[in-house]
mmCIF file of C-alpha atoms and ligand atoms in Angstrom:
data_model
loop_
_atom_site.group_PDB
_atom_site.id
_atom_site.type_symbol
_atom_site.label_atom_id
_atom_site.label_comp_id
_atom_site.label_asym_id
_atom_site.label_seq_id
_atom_site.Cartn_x
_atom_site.Cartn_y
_atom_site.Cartn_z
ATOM 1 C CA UNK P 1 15.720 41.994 -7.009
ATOM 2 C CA UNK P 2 15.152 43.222 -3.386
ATOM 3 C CA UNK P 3 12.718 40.480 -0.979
ATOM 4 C CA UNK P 4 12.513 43.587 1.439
ATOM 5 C CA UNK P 5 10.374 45.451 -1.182
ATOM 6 C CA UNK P 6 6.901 44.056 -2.022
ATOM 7 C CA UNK P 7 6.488 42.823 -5.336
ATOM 8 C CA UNK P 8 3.519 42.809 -7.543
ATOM 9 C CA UNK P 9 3.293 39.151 -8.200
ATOM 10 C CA UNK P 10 1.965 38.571 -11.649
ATOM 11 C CA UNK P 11 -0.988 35.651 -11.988
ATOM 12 C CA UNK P 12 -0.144 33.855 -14.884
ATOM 13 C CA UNK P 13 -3.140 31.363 -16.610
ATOM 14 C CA UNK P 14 -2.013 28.196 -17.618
ATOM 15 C CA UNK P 15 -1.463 28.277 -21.157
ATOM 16 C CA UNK P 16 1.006 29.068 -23.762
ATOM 17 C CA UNK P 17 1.108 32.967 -23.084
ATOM 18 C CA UNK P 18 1.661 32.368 -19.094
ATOM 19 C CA UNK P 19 3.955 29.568 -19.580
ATOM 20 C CA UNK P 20 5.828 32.338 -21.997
ATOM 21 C CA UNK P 21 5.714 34.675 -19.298
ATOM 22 C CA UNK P 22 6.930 32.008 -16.459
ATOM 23 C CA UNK P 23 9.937 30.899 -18.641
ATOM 24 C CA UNK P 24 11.065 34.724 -19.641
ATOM 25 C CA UNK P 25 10.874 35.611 -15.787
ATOM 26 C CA UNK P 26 12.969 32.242 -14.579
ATOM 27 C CA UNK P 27 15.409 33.265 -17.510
ATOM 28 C CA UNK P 28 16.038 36.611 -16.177
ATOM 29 C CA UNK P 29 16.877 35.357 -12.706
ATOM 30 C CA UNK P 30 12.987 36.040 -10.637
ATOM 31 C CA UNK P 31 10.820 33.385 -8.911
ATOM 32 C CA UNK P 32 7.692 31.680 -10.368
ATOM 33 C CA UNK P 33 5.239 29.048 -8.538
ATOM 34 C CA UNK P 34 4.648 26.395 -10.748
ATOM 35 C CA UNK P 35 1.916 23.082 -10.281
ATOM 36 C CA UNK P 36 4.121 20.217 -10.212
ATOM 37 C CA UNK P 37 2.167 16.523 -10.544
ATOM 38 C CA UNK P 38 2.834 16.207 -6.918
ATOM 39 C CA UNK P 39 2.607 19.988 -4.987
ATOM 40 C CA UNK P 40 3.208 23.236 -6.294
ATOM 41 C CA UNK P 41 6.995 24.441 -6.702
ATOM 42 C CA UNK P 42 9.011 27.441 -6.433
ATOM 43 C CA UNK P 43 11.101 27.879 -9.503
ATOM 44 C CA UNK P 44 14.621 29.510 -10.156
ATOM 45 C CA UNK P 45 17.143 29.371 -12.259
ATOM 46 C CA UNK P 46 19.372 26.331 -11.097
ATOM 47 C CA UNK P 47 22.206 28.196 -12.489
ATOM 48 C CA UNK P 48 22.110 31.526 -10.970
ATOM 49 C CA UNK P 49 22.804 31.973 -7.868
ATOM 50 C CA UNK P 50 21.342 34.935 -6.678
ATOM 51 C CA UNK P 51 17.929 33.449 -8.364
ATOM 52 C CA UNK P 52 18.622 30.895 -5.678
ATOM 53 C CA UNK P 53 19.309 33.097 -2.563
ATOM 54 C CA UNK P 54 16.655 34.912 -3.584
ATOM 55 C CA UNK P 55 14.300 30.643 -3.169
ATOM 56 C CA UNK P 56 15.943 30.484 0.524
ATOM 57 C CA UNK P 57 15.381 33.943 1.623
ATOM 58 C CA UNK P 58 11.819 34.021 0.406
ATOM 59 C CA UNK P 59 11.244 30.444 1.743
ATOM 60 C CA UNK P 60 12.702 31.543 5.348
ATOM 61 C CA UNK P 61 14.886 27.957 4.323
ATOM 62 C CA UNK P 62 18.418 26.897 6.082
ATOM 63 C CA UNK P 63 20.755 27.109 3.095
ATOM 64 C CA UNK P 64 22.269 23.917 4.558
ATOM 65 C CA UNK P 65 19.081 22.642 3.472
ATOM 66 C CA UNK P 66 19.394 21.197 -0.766
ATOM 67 C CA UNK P 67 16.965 21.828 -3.230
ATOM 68 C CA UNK P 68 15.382 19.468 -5.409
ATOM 69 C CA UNK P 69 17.086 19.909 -8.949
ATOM 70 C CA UNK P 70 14.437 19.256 -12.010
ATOM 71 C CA UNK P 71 15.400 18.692 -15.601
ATOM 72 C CA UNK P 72 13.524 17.720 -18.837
ATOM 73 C CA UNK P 73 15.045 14.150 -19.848
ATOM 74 C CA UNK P 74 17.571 11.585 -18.873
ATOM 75 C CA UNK P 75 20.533 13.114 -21.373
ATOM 76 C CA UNK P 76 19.847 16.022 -18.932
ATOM 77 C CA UNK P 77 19.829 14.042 -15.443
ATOM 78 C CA UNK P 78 22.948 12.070 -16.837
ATOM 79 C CA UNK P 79 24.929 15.784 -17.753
ATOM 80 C CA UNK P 80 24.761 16.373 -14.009
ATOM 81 C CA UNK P 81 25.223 12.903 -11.915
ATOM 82 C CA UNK P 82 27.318 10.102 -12.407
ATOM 83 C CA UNK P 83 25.292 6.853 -14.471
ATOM 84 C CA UNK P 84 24.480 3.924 -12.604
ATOM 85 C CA UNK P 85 22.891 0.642 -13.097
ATOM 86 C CA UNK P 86 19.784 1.275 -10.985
ATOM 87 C CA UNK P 87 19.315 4.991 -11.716
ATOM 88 C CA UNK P 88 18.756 3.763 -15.125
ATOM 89 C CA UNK P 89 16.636 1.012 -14.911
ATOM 90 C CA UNK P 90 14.194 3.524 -12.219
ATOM 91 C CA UNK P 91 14.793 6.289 -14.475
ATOM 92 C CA UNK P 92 12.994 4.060 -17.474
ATOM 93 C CA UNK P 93 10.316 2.865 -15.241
ATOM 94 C CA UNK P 94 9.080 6.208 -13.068
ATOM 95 C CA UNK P 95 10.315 9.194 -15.043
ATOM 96 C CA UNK P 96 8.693 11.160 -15.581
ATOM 97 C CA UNK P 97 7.528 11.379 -12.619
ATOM 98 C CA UNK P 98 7.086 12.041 -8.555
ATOM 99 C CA UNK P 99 10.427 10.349 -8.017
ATOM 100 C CA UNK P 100 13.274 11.772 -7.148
ATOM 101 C CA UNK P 101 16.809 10.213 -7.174
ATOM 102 C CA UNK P 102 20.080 11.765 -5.013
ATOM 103 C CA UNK P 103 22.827 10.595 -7.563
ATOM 104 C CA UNK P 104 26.792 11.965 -7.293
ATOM 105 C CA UNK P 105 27.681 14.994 -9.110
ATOM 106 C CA UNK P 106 29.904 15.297 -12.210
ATOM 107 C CA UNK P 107 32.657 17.378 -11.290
ATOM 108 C CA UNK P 108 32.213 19.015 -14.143
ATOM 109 C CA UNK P 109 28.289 19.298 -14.397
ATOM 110 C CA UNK P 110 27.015 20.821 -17.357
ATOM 111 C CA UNK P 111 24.990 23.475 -17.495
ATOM 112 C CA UNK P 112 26.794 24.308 -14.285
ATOM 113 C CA UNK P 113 24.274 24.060 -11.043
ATOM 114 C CA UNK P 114 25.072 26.347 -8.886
ATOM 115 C CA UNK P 115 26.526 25.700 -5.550
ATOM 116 C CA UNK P 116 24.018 27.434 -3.141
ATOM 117 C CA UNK P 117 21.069 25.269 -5.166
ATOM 118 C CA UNK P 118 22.378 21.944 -3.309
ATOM 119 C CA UNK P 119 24.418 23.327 -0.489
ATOM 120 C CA UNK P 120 27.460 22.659 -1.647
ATOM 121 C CA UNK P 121 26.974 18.789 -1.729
ATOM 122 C CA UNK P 122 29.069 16.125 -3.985
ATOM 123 C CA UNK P 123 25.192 14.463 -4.260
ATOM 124 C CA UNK P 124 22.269 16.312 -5.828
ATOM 125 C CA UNK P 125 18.670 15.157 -6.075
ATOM 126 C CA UNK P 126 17.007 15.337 -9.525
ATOM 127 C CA UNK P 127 13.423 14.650 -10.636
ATOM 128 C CA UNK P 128 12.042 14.763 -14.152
ATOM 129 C CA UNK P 129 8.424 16.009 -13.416
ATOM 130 C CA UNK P 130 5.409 14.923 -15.721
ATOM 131 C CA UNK P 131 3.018 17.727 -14.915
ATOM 132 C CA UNK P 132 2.422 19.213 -18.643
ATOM 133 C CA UNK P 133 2.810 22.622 -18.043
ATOM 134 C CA UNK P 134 6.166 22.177 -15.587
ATOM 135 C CA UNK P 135 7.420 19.896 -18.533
ATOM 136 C CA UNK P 136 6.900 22.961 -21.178
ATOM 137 C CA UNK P 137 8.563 25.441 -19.037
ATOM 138 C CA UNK P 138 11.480 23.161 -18.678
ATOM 139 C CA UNK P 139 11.691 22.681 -22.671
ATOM 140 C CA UNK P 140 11.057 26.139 -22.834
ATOM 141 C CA UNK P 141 14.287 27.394 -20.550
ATOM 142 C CA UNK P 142 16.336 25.028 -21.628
ATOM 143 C CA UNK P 143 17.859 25.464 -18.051
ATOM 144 C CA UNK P 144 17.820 22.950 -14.880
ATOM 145 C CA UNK P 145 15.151 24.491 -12.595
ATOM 146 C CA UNK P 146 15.482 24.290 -9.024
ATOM 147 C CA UNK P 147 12.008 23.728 -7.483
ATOM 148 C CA UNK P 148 11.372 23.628 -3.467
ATOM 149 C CA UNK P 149 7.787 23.088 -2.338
ATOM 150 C CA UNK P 150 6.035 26.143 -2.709
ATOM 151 C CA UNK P 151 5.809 27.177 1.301
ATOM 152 C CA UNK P 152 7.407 28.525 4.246
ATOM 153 C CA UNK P 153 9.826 26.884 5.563
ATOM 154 C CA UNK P 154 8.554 24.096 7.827
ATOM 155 C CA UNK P 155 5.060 25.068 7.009
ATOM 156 C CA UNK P 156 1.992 23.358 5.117
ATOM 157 C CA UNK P 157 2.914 22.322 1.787
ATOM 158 C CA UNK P 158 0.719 23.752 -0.804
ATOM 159 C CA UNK P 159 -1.266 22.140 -3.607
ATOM 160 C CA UNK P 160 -3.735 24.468 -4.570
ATOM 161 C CA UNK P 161 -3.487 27.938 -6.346
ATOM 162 C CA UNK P 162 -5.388 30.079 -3.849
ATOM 163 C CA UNK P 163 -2.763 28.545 -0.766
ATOM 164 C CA UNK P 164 0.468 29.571 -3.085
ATOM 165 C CA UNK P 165 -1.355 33.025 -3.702
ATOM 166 C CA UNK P 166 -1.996 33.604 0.227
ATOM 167 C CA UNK P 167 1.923 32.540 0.967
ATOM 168 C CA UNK P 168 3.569 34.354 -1.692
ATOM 169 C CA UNK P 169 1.300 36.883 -2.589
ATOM 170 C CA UNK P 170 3.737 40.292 -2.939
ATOM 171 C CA UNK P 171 6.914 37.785 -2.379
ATOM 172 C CA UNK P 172 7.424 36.631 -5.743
ATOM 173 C CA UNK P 173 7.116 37.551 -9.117
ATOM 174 C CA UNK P 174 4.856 35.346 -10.662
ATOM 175 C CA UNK P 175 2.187 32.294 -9.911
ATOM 176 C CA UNK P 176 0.759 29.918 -12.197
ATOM 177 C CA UNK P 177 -2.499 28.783 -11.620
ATOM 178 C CA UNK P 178 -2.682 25.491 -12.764
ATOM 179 C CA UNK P 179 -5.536 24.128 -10.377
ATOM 180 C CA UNK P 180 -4.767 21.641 -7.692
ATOM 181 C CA UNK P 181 -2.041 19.199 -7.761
ATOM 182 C CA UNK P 182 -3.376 15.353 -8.599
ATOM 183 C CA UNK P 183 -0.857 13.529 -6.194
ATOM 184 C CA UNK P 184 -1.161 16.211 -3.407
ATOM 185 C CA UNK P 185 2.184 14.910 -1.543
ATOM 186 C CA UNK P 186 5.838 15.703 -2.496
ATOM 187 C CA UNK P 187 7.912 13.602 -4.311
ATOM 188 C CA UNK P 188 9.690 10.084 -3.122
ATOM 189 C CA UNK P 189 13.226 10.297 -2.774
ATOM 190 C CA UNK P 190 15.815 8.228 -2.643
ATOM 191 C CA UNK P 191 19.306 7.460 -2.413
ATOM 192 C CA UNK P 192 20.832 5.101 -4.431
ATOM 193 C CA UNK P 193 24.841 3.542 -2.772
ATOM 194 C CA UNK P 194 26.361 0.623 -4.762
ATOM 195 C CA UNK P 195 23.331 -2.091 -4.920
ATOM 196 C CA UNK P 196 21.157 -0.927 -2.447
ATOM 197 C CA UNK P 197 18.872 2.544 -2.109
ATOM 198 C CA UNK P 198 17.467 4.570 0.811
ATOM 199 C CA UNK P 199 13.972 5.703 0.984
ATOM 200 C CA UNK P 200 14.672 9.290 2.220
ATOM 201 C CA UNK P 201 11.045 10.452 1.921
ATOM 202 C CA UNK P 202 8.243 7.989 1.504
ATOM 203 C CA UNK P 203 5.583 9.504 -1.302
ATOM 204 C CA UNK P 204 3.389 7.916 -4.164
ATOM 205 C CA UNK P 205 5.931 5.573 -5.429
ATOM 206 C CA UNK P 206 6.096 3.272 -2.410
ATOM 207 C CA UNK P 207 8.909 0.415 -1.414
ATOM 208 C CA UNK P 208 6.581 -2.477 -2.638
ATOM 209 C CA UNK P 209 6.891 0.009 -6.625
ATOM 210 C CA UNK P 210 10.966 0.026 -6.124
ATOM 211 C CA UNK P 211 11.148 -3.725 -4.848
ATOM 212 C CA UNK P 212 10.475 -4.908 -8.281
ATOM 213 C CA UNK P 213 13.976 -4.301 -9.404
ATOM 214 C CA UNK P 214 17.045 -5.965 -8.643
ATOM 215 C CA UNK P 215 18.708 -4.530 -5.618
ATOM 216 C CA UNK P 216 17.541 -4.573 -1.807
ATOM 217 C CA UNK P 217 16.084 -1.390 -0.184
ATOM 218 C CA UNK P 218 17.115 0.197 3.347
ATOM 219 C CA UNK P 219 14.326 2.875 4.806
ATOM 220 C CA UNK P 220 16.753 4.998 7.059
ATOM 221 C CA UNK P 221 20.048 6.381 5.193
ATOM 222 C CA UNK P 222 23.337 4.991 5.377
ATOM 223 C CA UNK P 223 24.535 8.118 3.539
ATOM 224 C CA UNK P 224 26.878 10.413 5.964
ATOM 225 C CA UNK P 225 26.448 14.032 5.842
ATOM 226 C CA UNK P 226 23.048 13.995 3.845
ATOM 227 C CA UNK P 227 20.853 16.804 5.106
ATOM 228 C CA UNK P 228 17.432 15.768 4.783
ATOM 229 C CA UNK P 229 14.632 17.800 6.684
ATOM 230 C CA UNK P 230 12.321 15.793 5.650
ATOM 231 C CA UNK P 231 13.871 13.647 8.548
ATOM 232 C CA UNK P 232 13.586 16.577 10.674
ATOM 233 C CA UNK P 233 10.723 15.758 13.372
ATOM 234 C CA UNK P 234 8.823 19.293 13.191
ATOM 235 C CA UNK P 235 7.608 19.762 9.474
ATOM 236 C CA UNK P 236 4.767 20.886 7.147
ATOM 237 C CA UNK P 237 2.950 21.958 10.301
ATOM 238 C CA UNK P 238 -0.619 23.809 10.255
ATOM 239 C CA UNK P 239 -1.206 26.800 12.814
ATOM 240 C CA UNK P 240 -3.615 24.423 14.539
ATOM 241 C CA UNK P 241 -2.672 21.495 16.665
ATOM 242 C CA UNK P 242 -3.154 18.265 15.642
ATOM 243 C CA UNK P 243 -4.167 14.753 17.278
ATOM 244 C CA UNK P 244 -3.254 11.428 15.436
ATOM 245 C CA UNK P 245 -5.572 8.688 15.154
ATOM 246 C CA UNK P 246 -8.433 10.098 16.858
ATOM 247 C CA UNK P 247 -11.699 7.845 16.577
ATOM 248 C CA UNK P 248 -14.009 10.981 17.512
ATOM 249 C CA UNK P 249 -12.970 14.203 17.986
ATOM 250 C CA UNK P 250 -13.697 16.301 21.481
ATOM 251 C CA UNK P 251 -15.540 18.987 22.012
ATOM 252 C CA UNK P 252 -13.463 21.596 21.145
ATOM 253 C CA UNK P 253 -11.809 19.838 18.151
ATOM 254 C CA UNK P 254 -12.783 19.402 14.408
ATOM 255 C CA UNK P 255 -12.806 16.188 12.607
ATOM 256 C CA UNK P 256 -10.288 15.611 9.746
ATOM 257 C CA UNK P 257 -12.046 12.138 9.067
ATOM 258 C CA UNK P 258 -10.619 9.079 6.642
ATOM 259 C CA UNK P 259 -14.226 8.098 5.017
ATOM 260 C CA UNK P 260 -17.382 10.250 5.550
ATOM 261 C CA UNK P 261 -17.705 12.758 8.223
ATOM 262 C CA UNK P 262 -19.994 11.592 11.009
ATOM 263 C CA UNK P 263 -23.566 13.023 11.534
ATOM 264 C CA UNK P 264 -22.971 16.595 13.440
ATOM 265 C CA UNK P 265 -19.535 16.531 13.353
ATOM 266 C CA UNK P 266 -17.752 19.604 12.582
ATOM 267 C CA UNK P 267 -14.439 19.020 10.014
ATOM 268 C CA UNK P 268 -14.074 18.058 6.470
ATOM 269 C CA UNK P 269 -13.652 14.560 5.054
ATOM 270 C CA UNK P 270 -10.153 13.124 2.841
ATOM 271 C CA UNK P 271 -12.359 10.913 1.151
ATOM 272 C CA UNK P 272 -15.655 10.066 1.286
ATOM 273 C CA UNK P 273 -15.222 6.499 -0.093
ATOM 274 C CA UNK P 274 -11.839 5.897 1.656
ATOM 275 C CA UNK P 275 -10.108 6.133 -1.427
ATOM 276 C CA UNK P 276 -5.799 6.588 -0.247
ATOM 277 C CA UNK P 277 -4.965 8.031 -3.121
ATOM 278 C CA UNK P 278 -7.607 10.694 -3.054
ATOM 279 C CA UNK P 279 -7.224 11.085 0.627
ATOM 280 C CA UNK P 280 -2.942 12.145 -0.396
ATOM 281 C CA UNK P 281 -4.585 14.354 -2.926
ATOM 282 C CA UNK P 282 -6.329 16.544 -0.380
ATOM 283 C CA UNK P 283 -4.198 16.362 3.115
ATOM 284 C CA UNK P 284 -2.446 19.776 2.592
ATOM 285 C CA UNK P 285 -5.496 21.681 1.349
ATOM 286 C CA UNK P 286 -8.132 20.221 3.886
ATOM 287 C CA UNK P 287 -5.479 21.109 6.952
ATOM 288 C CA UNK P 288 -5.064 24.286 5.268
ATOM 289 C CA UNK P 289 -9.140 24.813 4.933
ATOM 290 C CA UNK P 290 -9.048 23.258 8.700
ATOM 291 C CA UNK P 291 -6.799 25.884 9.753
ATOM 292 C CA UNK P 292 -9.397 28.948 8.866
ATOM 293 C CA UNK P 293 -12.295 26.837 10.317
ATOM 294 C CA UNK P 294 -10.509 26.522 13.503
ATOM 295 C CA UNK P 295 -11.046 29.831 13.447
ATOM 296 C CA UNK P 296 -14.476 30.789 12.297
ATOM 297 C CA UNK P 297 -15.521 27.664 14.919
ATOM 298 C CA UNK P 298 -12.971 28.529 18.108
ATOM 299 C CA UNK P 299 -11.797 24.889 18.387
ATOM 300 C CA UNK P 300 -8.409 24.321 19.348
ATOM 301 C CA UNK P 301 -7.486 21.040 17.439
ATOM 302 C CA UNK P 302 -7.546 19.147 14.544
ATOM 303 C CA UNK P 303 -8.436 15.149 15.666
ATOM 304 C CA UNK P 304 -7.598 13.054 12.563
ATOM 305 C CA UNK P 305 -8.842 9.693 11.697
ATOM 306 C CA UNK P 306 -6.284 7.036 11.529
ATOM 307 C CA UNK P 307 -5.097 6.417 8.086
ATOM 308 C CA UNK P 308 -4.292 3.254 6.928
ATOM 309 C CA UNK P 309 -0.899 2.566 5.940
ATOM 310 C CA UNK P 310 -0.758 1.083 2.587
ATOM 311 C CA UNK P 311 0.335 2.565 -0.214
ATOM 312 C CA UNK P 312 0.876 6.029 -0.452
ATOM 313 C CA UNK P 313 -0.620 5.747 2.972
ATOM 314 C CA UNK P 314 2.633 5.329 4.730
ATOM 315 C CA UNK P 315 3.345 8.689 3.102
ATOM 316 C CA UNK P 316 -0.008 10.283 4.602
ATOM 317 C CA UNK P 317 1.208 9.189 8.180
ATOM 318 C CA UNK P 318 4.676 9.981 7.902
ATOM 319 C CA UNK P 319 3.538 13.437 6.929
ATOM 320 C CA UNK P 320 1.321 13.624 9.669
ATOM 321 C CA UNK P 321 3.804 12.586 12.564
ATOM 322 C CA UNK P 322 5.733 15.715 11.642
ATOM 323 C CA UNK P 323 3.084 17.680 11.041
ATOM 324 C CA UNK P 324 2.011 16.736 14.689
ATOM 325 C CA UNK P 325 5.275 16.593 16.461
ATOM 326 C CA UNK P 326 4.970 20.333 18.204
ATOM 327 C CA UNK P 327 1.767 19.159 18.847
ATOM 328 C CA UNK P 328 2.282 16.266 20.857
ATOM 329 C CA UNK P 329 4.286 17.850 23.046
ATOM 330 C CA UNK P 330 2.066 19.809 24.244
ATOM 331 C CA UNK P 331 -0.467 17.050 25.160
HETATM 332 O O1 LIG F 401 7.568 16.704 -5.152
HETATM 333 C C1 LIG F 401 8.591 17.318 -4.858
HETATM 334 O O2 LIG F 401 9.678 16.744 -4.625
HETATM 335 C C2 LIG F 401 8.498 18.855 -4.788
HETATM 336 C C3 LIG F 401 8.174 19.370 -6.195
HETATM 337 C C4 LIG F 401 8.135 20.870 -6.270
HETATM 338 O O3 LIG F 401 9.066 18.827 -7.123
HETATM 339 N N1 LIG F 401 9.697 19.431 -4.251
HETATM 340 C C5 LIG F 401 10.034 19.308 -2.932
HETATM 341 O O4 LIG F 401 11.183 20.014 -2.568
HETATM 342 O O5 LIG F 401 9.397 18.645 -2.140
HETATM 343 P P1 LIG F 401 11.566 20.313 -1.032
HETATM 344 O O6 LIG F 401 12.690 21.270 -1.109
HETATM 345 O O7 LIG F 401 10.376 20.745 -0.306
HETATM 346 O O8 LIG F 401 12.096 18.946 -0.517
HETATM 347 C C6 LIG F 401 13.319 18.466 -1.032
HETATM 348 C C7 LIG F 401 13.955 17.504 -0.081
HETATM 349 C C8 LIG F 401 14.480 18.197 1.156
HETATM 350 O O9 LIG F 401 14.107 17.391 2.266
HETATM 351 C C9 LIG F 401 15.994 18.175 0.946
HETATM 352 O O10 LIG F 401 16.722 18.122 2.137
HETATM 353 C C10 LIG F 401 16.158 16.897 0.145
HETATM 354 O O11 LIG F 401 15.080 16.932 -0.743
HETATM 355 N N2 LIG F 401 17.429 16.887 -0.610
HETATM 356 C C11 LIG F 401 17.839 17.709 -1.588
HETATM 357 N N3 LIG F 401 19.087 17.395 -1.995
HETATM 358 C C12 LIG F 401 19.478 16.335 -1.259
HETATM 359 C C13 LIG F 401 20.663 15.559 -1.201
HETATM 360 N N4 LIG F 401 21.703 15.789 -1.980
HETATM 361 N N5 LIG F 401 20.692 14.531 -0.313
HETATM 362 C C14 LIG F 401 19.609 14.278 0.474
HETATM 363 N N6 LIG F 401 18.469 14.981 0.483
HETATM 364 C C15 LIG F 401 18.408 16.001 -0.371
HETATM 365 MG MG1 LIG F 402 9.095 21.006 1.259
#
């Protein structure tokens, strides 16, 4: 398969005959978006590695950059990393589920991921996703399926069908549409070193969710040599500029407001009722949507409420410091 040519990128419904289709095409080494429980993914192979040049070339992604690895149980998870204590006890209580875990490899992994998939790393992150349809395909390949976020590199995440179709559209050969994403942010991962993990990327499972268990928790890595853009400072960045806790937006900026919109204000609300979790849900796609009304209203910049940081809060505003960072440098 040749990314130069364009590609006529099959829509697949969400049911047994597209998730048929999905798995045949990730067998036979092509790329399918797939609705994960928390964004939308894009699939390959974990075993093949041309399937996975084919993920970095299409993504525009650094292939020093890993890929999330996902897999349909714990006998799986446990074929590829080493056991642990506290992988275990996690893997009981948030798997499946938006947590991801970056264990050491088995030498001698079985099925074999391939090298390219995790950049040639000793450590590999795996996640057992819960979305239903994800979890079919999975069953259904029978193969570990490597699943970045389903954008360009360093650009807005996606969590809708319609965003996936205007990325990839002609770049891949196949889309599910499975409807929005219910989380709406990516997976939390962490690292796990003797009795103590790293939050690597803060997402719905939060520290005060992982404190319950028996070991203490470190935000910023220990771990040498772990490539994590996700600690890069520029990332998942709309076209539009953006300016952090804004209480009222200027003149020639829209609102992106935490609780209703104000009277006459131009922008679109994360929640109406305040609501975090629903606010996470709809980040990507309102900055997205924010993005063509900057447009259709010639403003130059997105003002956004602050957002408190609680919960899966803290991953709202660690999103949105990266999301802003080009940004601020330019004010
Ligand atoms: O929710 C999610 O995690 C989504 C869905 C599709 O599952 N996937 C996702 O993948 O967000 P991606 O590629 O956008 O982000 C994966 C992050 C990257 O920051 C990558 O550097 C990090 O995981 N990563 C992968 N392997 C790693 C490793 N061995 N050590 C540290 N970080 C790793
Ligand atoms: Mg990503």
């Amino acid at each position: 398969m040749n990314i130069s040519k364009i590609k006529k990128t099959e829509i697949l419904s969400n049911n047994e005959i597209g998730i048929d289709r999905a798995s045949t095409i990730i067998k036979s080494g092509g790329l399918v978006a797939i609705p994960t429980e928390t964004v939308y993914g894009l699939c390959a192979d974990a075993t093949n590695p041309d399937a996975i040049n084919l993920i970095y070339q299409t993504k525009g992604r650094p292939p020093i950059n890993p890929l999330i690895i996902h897999v349909f149980d714990n006998k799986s998870v446990f074929d590829i990393a080493h056991k642990n204590k506290i992988a275990e006890d996690l893997s009981s209580k948030f798997w499946p589920g938006p947590l991801t875990m970056v264990l050491k490899k088995k030498i001698n992994n079985k099925p074999s991921i391939t090298k390219n998939a995790i950049s040639g790393l000793k450590t590999i992150a795996l996640r057992i996703p819960a979305h239903p349809v994800f979890r079919k395909i999975l069953k259904k390949c029978n193969l570990p399926i490597a699943a970045p976020s389903a954008n360009l590199s360093g650009k807005l995440t996606t969590t809708r069908f319609e965003d996936v179709l205007s990325n990839f559209s002609g770049k891949i050969d196949a889309i599910i549409d499975g409807g929005p994403c219910p989380i709406g942010l990516e997976s939390t991962i962490i690292y796990i070193h003797e009795k103590n993990i790293s939050i690597l990327r803060p997402g719905k499972i939060t520290e005060d969710d992982l404190l319950n268990n028996d070991f203490s928790i470190t935000k910023k890595s220990k771990a040498k040599k772990i490539i994590s853009p996700g600690q890069l400072n520029s990332h998942y960045c709309p076209k539009t500029p953006l300016r952090l806790n804004a209480k009222m937006p200027n003149l020639n900026e829209l609102l992106l407001s935490f609780g209703p919109l104000p009277k006459g204000i131009v922008g679109i609300s994360l929640s109406e009722v305040s609501d975090i979790n629903e606010a996470a849900m709809n980040l990507y796609s309102s900055l997205a949507d924010l993005d063509e009304l900057a447009i259709i209203e010639n403003k130059k910049t997105i003002a956004i409420h602050p957002i408190p940081n609680k919960g899966i809060g803290v991953a709202i505003n660690e999103r949105l410091l990266r999301a802003a960072y080009k940004s601020s440098n330019k004010f």
